mmCIF file of C-alpha atoms in Angstrom:
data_model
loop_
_atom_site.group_PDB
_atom_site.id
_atom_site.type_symbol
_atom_site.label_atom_id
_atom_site.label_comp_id
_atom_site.label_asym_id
_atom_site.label_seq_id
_atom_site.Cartn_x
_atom_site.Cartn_y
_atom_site.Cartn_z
ATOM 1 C CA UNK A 159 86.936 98.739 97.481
ATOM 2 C CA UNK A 160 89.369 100.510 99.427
ATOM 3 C CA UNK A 161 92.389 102.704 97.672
ATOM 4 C CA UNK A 162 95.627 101.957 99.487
ATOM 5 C CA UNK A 163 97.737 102.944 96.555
ATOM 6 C CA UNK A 164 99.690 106.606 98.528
ATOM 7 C CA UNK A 165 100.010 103.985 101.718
ATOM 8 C CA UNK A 166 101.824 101.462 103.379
ATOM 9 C CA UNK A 167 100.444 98.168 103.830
ATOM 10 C CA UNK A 168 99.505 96.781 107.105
ATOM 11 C CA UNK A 169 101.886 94.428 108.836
ATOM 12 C CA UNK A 170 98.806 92.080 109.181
ATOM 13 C CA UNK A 171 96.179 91.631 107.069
ATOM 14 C CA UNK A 172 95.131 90.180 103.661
ATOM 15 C CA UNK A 173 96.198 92.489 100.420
ATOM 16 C CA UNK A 174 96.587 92.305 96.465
ATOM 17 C CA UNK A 175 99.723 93.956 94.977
ATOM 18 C CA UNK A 176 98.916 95.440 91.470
ATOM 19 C CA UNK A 177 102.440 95.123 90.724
ATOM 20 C CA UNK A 178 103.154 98.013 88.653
ATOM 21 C CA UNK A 179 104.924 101.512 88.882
ATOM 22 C CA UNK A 180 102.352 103.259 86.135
ATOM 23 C CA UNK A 181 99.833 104.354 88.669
ATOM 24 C CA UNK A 182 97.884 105.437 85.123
ATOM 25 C CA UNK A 183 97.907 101.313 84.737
ATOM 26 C CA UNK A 184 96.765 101.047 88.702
ATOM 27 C CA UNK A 185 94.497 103.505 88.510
ATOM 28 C CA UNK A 186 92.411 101.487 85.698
ATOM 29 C CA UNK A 187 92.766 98.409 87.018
ATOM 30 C CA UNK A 188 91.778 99.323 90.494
ATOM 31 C CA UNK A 189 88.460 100.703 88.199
ATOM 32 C CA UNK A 190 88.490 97.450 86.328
ATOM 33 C CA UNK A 191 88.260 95.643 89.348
ATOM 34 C CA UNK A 192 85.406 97.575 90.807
ATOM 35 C CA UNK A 193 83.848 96.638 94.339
ATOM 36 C CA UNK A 194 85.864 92.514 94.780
ATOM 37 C CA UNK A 195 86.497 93.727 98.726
ATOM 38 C CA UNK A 196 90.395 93.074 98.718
ATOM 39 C CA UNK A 197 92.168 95.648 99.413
ATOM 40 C CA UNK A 198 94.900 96.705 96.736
ATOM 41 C CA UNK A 199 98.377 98.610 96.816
ATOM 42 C CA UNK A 200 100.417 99.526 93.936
ATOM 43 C CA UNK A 201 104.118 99.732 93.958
ATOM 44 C CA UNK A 202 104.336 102.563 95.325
ATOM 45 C CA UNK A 203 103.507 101.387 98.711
ATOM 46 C CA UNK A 204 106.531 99.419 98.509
ATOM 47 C CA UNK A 205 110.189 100.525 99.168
ATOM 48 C CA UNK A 206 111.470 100.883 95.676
ATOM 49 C CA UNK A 207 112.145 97.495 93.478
ATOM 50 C CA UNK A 208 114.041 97.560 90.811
ATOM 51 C CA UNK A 209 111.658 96.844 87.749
ATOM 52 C CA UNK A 210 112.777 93.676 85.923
ATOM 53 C CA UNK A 211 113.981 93.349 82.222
ATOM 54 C CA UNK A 212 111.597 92.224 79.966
ATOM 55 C CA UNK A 213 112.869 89.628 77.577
ATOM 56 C CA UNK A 214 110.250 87.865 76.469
ATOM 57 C CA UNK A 215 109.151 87.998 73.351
ATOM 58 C CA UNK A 216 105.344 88.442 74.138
ATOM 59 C CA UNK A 217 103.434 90.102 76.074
ATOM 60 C CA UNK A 218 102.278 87.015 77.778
ATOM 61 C CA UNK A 219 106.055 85.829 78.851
ATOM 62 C CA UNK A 220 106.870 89.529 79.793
ATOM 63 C CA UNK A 221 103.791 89.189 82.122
ATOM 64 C CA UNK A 222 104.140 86.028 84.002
ATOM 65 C CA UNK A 223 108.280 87.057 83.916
ATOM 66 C CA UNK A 224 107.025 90.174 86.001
ATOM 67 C CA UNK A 225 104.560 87.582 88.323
ATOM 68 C CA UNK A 226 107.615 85.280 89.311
ATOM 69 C CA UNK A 227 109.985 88.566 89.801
ATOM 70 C CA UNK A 228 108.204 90.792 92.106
ATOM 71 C CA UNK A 229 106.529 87.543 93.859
ATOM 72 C CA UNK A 230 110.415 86.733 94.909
ATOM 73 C CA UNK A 231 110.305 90.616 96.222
ATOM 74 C CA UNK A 232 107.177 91.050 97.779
ATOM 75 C CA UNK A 233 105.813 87.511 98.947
ATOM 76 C CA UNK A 234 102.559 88.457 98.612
ATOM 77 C CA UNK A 235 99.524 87.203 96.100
ATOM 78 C CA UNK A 236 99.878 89.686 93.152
ATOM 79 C CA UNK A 237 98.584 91.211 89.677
ATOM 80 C CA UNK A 238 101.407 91.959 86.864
ATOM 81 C CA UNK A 239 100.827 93.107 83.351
ATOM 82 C CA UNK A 240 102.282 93.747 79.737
ATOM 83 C CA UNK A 241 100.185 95.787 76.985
ATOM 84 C CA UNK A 242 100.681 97.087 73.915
ATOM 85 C CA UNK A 243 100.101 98.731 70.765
ATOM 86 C CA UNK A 244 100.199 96.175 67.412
ATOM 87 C CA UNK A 245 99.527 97.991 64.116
ATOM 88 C CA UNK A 246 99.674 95.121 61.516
ATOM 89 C CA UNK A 247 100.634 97.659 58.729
ATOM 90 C CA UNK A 248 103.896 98.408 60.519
ATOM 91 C CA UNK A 249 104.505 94.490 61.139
ATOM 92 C CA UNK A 250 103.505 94.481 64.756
ATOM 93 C CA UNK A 251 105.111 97.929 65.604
ATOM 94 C CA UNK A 252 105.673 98.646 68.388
ATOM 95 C CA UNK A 253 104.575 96.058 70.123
ATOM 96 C CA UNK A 254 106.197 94.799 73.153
ATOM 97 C CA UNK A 255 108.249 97.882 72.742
ATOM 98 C CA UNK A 256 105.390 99.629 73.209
ATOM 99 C CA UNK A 257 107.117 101.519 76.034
ATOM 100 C CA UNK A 258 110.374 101.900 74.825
ATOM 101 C CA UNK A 259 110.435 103.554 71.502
ATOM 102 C CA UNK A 260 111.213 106.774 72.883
ATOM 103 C CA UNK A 261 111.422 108.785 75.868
ATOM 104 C CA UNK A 262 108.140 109.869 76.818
ATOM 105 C CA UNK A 263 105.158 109.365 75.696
ATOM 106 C CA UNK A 264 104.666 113.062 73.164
ATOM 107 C CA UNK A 265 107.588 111.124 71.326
ATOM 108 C CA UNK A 266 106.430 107.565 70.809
ATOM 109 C CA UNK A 267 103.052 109.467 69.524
ATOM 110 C CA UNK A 268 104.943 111.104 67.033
ATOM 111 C CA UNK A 269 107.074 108.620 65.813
ATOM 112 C CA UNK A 270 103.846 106.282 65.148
ATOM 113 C CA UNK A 271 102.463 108.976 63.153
ATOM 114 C CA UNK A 272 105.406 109.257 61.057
ATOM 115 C CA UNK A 273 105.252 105.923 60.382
ATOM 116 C CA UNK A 274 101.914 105.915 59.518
ATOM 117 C CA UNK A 275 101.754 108.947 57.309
ATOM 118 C CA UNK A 276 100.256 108.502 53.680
ATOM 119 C CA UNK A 277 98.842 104.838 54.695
ATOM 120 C CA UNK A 278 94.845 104.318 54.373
ATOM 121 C CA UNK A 279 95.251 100.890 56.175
ATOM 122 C CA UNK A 280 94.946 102.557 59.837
ATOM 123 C CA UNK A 281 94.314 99.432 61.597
ATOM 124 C CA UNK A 282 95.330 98.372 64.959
ATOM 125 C CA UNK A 283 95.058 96.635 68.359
ATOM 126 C CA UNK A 284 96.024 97.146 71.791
ATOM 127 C CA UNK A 285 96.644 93.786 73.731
ATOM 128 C CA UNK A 286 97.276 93.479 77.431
ATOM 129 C CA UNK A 287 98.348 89.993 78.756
ATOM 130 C CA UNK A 288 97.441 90.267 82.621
ATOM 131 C CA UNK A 289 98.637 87.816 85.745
ATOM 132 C CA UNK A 290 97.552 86.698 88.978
ATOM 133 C CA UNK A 291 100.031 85.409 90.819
ATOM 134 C CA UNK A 292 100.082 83.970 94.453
ATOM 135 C CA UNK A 293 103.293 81.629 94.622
ATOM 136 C CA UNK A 294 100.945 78.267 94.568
ATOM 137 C CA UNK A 295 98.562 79.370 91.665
ATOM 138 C CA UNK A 296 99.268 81.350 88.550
ATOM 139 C CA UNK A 297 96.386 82.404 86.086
ATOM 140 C CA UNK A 298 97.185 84.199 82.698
ATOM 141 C CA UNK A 299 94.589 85.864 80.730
ATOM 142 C CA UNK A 300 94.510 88.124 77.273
ATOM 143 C CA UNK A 301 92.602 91.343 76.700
ATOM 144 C CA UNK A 302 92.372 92.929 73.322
ATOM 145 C CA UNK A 303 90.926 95.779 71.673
ATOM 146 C CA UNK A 304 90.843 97.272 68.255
ATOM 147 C CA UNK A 305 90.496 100.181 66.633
ATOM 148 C CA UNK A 306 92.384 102.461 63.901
ATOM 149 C CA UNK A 307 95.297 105.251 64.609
ATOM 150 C CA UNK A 308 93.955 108.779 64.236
ATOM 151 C CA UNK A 309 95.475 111.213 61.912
ATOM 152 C CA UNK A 310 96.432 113.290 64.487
ATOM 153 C CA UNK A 311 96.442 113.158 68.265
ATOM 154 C CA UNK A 312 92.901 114.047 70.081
ATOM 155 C CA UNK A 313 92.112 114.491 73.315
ATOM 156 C CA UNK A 314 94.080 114.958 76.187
ATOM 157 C CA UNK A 315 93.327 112.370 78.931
ATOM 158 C CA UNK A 316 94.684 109.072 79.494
ATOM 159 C CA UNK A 317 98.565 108.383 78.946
ATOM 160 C CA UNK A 318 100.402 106.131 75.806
ATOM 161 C CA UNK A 319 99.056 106.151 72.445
ATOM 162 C CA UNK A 320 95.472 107.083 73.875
ATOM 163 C CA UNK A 321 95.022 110.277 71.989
ATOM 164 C CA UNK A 322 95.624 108.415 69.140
ATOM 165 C CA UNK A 323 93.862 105.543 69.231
ATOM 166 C CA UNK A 324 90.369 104.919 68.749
ATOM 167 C CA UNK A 325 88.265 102.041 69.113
ATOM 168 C CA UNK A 326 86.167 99.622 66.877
ATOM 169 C CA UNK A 327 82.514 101.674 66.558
ATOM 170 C CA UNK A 328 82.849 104.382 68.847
ATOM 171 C CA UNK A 329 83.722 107.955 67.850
ATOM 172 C CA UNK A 330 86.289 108.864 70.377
ATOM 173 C CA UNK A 331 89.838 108.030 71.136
ATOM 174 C CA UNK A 332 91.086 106.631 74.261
ATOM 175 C CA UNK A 333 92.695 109.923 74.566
ATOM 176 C CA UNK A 334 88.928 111.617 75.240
ATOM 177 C CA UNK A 335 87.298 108.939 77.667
ATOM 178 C CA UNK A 336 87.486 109.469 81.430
ATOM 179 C CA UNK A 337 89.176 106.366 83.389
ATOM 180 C CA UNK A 338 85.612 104.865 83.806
ATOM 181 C CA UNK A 339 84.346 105.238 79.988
ATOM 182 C CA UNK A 340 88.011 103.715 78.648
ATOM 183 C CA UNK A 341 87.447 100.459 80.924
ATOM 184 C CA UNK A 342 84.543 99.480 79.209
ATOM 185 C CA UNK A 343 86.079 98.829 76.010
ATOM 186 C CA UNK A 344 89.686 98.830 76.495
ATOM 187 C CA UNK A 345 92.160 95.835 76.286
ATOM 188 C CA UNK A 346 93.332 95.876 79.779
ATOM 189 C CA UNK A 347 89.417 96.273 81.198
ATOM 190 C CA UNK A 348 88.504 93.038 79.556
ATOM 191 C CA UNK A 349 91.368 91.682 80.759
ATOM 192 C CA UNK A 350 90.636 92.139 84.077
ATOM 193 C CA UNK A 351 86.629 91.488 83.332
ATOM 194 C CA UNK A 352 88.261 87.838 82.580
ATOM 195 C CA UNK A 353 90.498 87.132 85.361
ATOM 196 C CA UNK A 354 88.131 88.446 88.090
ATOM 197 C CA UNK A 355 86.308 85.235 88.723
ATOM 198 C CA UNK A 356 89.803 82.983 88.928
ATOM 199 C CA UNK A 357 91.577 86.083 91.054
ATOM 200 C CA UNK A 358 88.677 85.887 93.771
ATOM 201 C CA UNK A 359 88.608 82.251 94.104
ATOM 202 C CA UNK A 360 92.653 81.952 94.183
ATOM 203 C CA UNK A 361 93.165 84.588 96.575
ATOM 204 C CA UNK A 362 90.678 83.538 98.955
ATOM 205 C CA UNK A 363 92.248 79.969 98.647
ATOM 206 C CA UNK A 364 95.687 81.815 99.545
ATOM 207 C CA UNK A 365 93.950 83.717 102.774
ATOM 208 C CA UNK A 366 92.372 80.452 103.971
ATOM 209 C CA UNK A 367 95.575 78.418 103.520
ATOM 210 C CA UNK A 368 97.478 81.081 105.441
#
């Protein structure tokens, strides 16, 4: 599969928009997706689009909310996402605020910890709530993955609450897998494991109908 992410797309031509301005999020999707033959772009390739406001009240409506925005932008058969971090100990926190508990990302890591200081009930979940999108079809699938919240941060790849986050049976955090090692268990991998088969079908569909 072909990596158009740093360039513009073609004025002719069939492409899928992973509509999101987190290249960390295109990069493991694009990995997710693996050899499909459509080429992708990210955001990036786009002139700049104002990102929507998410006021849904899951990550599923925040998703297909994204879908029907940038569609209305861009025109064009597209991927949107919303994921998360749901520790049932804090009642959900933070949840769809995932994102926006603090500025960056050293913060929101710190502020979970606080939280969960002194608790032996560790448990947690990342979700991600993914969307194909083509103007004619829309397909909505759910990826999940759980694990517990570290003590302490470890590891120093991915981005989020990776470093502190590790999941179900497996002794490292997200925060000490390459891109490639994280997709095979994580929430927004399996997302994209599920929606492959529908996303294929629907865009060819599109590109025949065109």
């Amino acid at each position: 599969m072909r990596d158009f992410c740093n360039n513009s797309p073609p004025s002719e031509g069939k492409y899928l928009v992973v509509a999101t301005s987190n290249q960390n999020k295109f990069f493991e999707i694009r990995s997710a997706l693996g050899q499909i033959g459509i080429a992708l772009y990210s955001l990036s390739s786009f002139p700049r689009i104002e990102e929507p406001p998410e006021t849904g009240t899951t990550f599923d409506e925040n998703a297909k909310q994204k879908a029907e925005y940038y569609f209305q932008h861009l025109q064009n058969p597209l991927l949107t996402e919303d994921s998360g971090l749901v520790i049932p100990a804090l009642n959900g926190f933070p949840g769809i605020h995932s994102a926006r508990i603090a500025a960056d990302d050293a913060s929101r890591i710190a502020l979970v910890l606080e939280k969960m200081k002194g608790r032996e009930d560790r448990y947690a979940y990342y979700i991600c709530s993914l969307v194909y999108h083509d103007g004619k079809q829309m397909t909505a699938v759910e990826g999940r993955c759980d694990g517990v919240i570290t003590e302490e941060p470890i590891g120093g790849l991915g981005f989020g609450y990776d470093p502190i986050f590790r999941p179900e049976n497996h002794p490292a955090t997200f925060g000490q897998m390459t891109i490639k090692q994280k997709t095979f268990y994580s929430h927004r991998g399996r997302a994209v494991e599920k929606i492959i088969p529908n996303l294929i079908a629907e865009f060819r569909n599109y590109v025949s109908g065109q």
